Coordinates of C-alpha atoms in Angstrom, one line a residue:
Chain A
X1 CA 88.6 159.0 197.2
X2 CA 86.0 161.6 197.0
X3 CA 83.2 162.0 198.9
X4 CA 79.4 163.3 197.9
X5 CA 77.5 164.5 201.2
X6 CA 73.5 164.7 200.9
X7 CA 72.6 165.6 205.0
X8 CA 68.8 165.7 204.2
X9 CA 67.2 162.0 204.1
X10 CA 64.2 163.3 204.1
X11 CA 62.8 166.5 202.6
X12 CA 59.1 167.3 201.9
X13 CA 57.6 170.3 199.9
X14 CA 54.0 171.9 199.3
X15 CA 53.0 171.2 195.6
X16 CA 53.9 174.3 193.6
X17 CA 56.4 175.5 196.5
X18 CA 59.9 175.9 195.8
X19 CA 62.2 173.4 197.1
X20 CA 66.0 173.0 197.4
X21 CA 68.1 169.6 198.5
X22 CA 72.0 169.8 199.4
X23 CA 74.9 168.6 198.2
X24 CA 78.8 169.0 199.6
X25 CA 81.5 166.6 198.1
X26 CA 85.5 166.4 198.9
X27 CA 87.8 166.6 196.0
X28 CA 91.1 167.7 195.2
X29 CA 90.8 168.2 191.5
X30 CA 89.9 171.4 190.1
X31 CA 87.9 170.1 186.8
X32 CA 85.0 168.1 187.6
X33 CA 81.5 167.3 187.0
X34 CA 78.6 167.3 189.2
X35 CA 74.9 165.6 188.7
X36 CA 71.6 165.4 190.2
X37 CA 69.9 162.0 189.2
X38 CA 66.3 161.6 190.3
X39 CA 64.8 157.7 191.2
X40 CA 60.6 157.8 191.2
X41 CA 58.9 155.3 192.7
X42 CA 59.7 152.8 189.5
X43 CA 63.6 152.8 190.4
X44 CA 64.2 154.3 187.4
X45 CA 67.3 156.3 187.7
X46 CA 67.1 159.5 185.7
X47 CA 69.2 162.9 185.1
X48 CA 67.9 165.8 186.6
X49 CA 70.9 168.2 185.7
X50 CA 74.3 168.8 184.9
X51 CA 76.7 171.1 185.6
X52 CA 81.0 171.5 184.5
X53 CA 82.9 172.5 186.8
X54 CA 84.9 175.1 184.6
X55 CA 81.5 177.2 184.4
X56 CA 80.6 179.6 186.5
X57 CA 77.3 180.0 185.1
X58 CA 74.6 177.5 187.3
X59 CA 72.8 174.9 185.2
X60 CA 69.3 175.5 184.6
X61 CA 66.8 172.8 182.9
X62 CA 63.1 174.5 183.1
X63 CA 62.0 173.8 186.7
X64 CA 65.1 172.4 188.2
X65 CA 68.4 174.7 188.4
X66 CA 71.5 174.1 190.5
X67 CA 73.1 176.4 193.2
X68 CA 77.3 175.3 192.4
X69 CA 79.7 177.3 195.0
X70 CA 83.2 175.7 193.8
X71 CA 85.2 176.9 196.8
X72 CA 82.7 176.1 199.3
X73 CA 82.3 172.5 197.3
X74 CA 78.6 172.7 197.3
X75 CA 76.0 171.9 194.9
X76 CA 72.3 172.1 195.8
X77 CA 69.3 171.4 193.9
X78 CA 66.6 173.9 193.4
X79 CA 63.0 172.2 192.3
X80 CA 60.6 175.7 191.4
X81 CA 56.8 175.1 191.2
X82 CA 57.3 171.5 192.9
X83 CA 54.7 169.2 190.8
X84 CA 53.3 165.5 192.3
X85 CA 55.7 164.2 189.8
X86 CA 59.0 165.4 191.5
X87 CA 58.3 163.1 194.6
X88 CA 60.9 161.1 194.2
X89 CA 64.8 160.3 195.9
X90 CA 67.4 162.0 194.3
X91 CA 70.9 161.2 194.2
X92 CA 73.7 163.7 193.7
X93 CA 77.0 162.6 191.6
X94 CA 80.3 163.8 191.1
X95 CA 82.6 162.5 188.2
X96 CA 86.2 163.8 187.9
X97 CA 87.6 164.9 184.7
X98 CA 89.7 161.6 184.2
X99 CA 86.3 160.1 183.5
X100 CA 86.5 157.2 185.8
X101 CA 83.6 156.3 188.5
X102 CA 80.4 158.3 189.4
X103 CA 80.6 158.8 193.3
X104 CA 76.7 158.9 194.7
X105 CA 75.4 160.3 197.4
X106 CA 73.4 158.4 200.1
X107 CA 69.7 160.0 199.0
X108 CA 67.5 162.5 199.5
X109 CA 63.8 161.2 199.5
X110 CA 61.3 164.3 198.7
X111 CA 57.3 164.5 199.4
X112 CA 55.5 166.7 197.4
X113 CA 52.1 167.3 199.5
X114 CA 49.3 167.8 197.6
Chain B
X1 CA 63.6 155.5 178.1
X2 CA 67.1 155.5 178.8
X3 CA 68.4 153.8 175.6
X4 CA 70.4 151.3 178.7
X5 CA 68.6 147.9 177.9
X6 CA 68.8 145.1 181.0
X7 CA 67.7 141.7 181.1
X8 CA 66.2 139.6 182.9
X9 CA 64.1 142.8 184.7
X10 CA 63.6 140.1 187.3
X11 CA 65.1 137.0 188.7
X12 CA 64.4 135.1 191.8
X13 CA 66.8 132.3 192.7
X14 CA 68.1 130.0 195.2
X15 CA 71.2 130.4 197.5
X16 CA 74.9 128.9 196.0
X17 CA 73.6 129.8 192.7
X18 CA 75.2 131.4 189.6
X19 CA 73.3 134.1 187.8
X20 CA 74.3 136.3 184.7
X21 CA 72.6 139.6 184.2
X22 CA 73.1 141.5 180.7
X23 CA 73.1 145.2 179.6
X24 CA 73.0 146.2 176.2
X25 CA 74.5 150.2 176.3
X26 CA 73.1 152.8 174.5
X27 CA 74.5 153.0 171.0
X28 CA 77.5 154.1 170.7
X29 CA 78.5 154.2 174.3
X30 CA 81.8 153.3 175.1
X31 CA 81.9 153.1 178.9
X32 CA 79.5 150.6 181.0
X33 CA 79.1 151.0 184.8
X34 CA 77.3 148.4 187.3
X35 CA 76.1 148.9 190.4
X36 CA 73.9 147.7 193.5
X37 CA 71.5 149.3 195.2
X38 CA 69.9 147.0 197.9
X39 CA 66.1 147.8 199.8
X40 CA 66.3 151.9 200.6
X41 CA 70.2 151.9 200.7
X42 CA 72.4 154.1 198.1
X43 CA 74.4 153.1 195.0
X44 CA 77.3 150.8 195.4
X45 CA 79.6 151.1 192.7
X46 CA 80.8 147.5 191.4
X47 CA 82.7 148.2 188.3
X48 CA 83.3 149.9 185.6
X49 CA 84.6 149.0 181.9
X50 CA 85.9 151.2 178.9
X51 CA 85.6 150.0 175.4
X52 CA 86.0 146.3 176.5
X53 CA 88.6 147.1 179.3
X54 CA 88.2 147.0 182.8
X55 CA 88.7 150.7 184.2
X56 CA 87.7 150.5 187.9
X57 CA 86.6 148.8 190.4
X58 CA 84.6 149.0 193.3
X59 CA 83.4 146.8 196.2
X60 CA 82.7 144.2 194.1
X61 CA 83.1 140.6 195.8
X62 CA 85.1 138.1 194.4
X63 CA 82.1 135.9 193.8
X64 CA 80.8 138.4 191.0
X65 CA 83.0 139.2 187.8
X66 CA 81.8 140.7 184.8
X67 CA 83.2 141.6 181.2
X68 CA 82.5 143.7 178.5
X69 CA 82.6 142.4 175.1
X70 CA 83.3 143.6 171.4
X71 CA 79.9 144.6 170.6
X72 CA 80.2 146.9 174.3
X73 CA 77.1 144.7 175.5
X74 CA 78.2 144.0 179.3
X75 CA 77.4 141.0 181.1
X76 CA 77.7 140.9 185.4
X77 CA 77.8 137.5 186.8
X78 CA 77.4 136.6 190.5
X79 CA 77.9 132.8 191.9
X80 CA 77.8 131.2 195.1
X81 CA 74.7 133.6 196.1
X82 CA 73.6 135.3 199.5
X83 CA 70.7 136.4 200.7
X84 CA 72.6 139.1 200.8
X85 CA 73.1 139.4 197.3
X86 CA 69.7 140.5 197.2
X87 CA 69.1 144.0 195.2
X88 CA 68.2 145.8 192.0
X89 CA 71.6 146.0 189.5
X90 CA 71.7 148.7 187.8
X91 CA 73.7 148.9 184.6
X92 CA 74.6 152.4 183.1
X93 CA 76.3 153.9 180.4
X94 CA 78.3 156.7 179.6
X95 CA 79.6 157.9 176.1
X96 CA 82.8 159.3 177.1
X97 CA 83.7 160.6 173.7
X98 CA 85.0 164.0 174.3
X99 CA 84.3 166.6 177.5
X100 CA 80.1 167.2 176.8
X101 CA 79.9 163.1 176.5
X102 CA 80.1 162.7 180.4
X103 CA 76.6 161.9 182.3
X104 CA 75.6 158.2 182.7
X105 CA 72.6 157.1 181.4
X106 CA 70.9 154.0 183.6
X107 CA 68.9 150.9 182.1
X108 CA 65.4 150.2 184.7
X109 CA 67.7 147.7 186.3
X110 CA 67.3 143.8 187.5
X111 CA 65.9 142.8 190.7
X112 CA 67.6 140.1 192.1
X113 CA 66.0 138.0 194.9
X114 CA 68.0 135.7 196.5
X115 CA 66.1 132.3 198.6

């Protein structure tokens, strides 16, 4: 089965710093998909990012934008202009191509210091 | 907001009870995904189901089962509770119409508390 790797429990950033959280997963399969899913405070579980496989091209949505090295199975998270509102743990996900289960990492929990 | 709908958002029960939680997908959504997250631990996937069809399955204990039924509306249902069984559900959907229709959407979840 594959495996999603977050080593960072616990991250903490200055507000407006630049932050970035990692990700490694184990797969065999070439054609993929990759998440970041945030959960604030109220357990919502919300998505952050997305990014194919296929493309090269890094995912970008306005302050958030990924960092996705296929060969080196990596996919990190890279929170610009950190805001009070990013504080939050965030879960990184992998889905293969067949479309079956979303494979979570354990967590990282981020501190945004005023 | 999500678009996932869960009820009940809370439910507090006794032990060797038999609860049902429900999730209504976002329209159109064809798969539904459950899962269990207990106090500061990670998801656990429980199972998933694809326009009425079970797909996969996770750690899911024999004492829970759920279903999926024609309307895609999903219903998890847990007997013979723990206090173990104690966590927030989550319930997600995914459209899984075609390659963009990928990224799981999650309802606010039910917290389950087991006494």
């Amino acid at each position: 089965a594959q495996t999603v790797t977050q080593s960072q429990p616990e991250m903490s950033v200055q507000e407006a710093e630049t932050v970035t959280l990692s990700c490694t997963y184990d797969t065999s399969e070439s054609d993929y998909y990759l998440f970041w899913y945030k959960q604030p405070p109220s357990r919502q579980m919300i998505l952050v990012i997305r990014q194919e496989a296929y493309k090269q091209q890094n995912a970008t949505e306005n302050r958030f934008s990924v960092n996705f090295q296929k060969a080196a199975k990596s996919f990190s998270l890279k929170i610009s202009d950190s805001q009070l509102g990013d504080a939050a743990m965030y879960f990184c996900a992998y889905r293969s191509k067949t479309g079956n289960q979303f494979y979570f990492g354990t967590g990282t929990s981020l501190t945004v210091i005023p | 907001d999500s678009g996932v709908t869960q009820t009940p958002k809370h439910l507090i029960t006794a032990t060797g009870q038999r609860v049902t939680l429900r999730c209504s997908p976002r329209s159109g959504d064809l798969s539904v995904y459950w899962y269990q997250q207990s106090l500061d631990q990670g998801l656990q996937f429980l199972i998933q189901y694809y326009n009425g069809e079970e797909r996969a399955k996770g750690n899911i204990l024999e004492r829970f089962s759920a279903q999926q039924f024609p309307d895609l509306h999903s219903e998890l249902n847990l007997s013979s509770l723990e206090l173990g069984d104690s966590a927030l559900y989550f319930c997600a959907s995914s459209p899984d119409r075609g390659r963009l229709n990928t990224e799981a959407f999650f309802g606010q979840g039910t917290r389950l508390t087991v006494v």
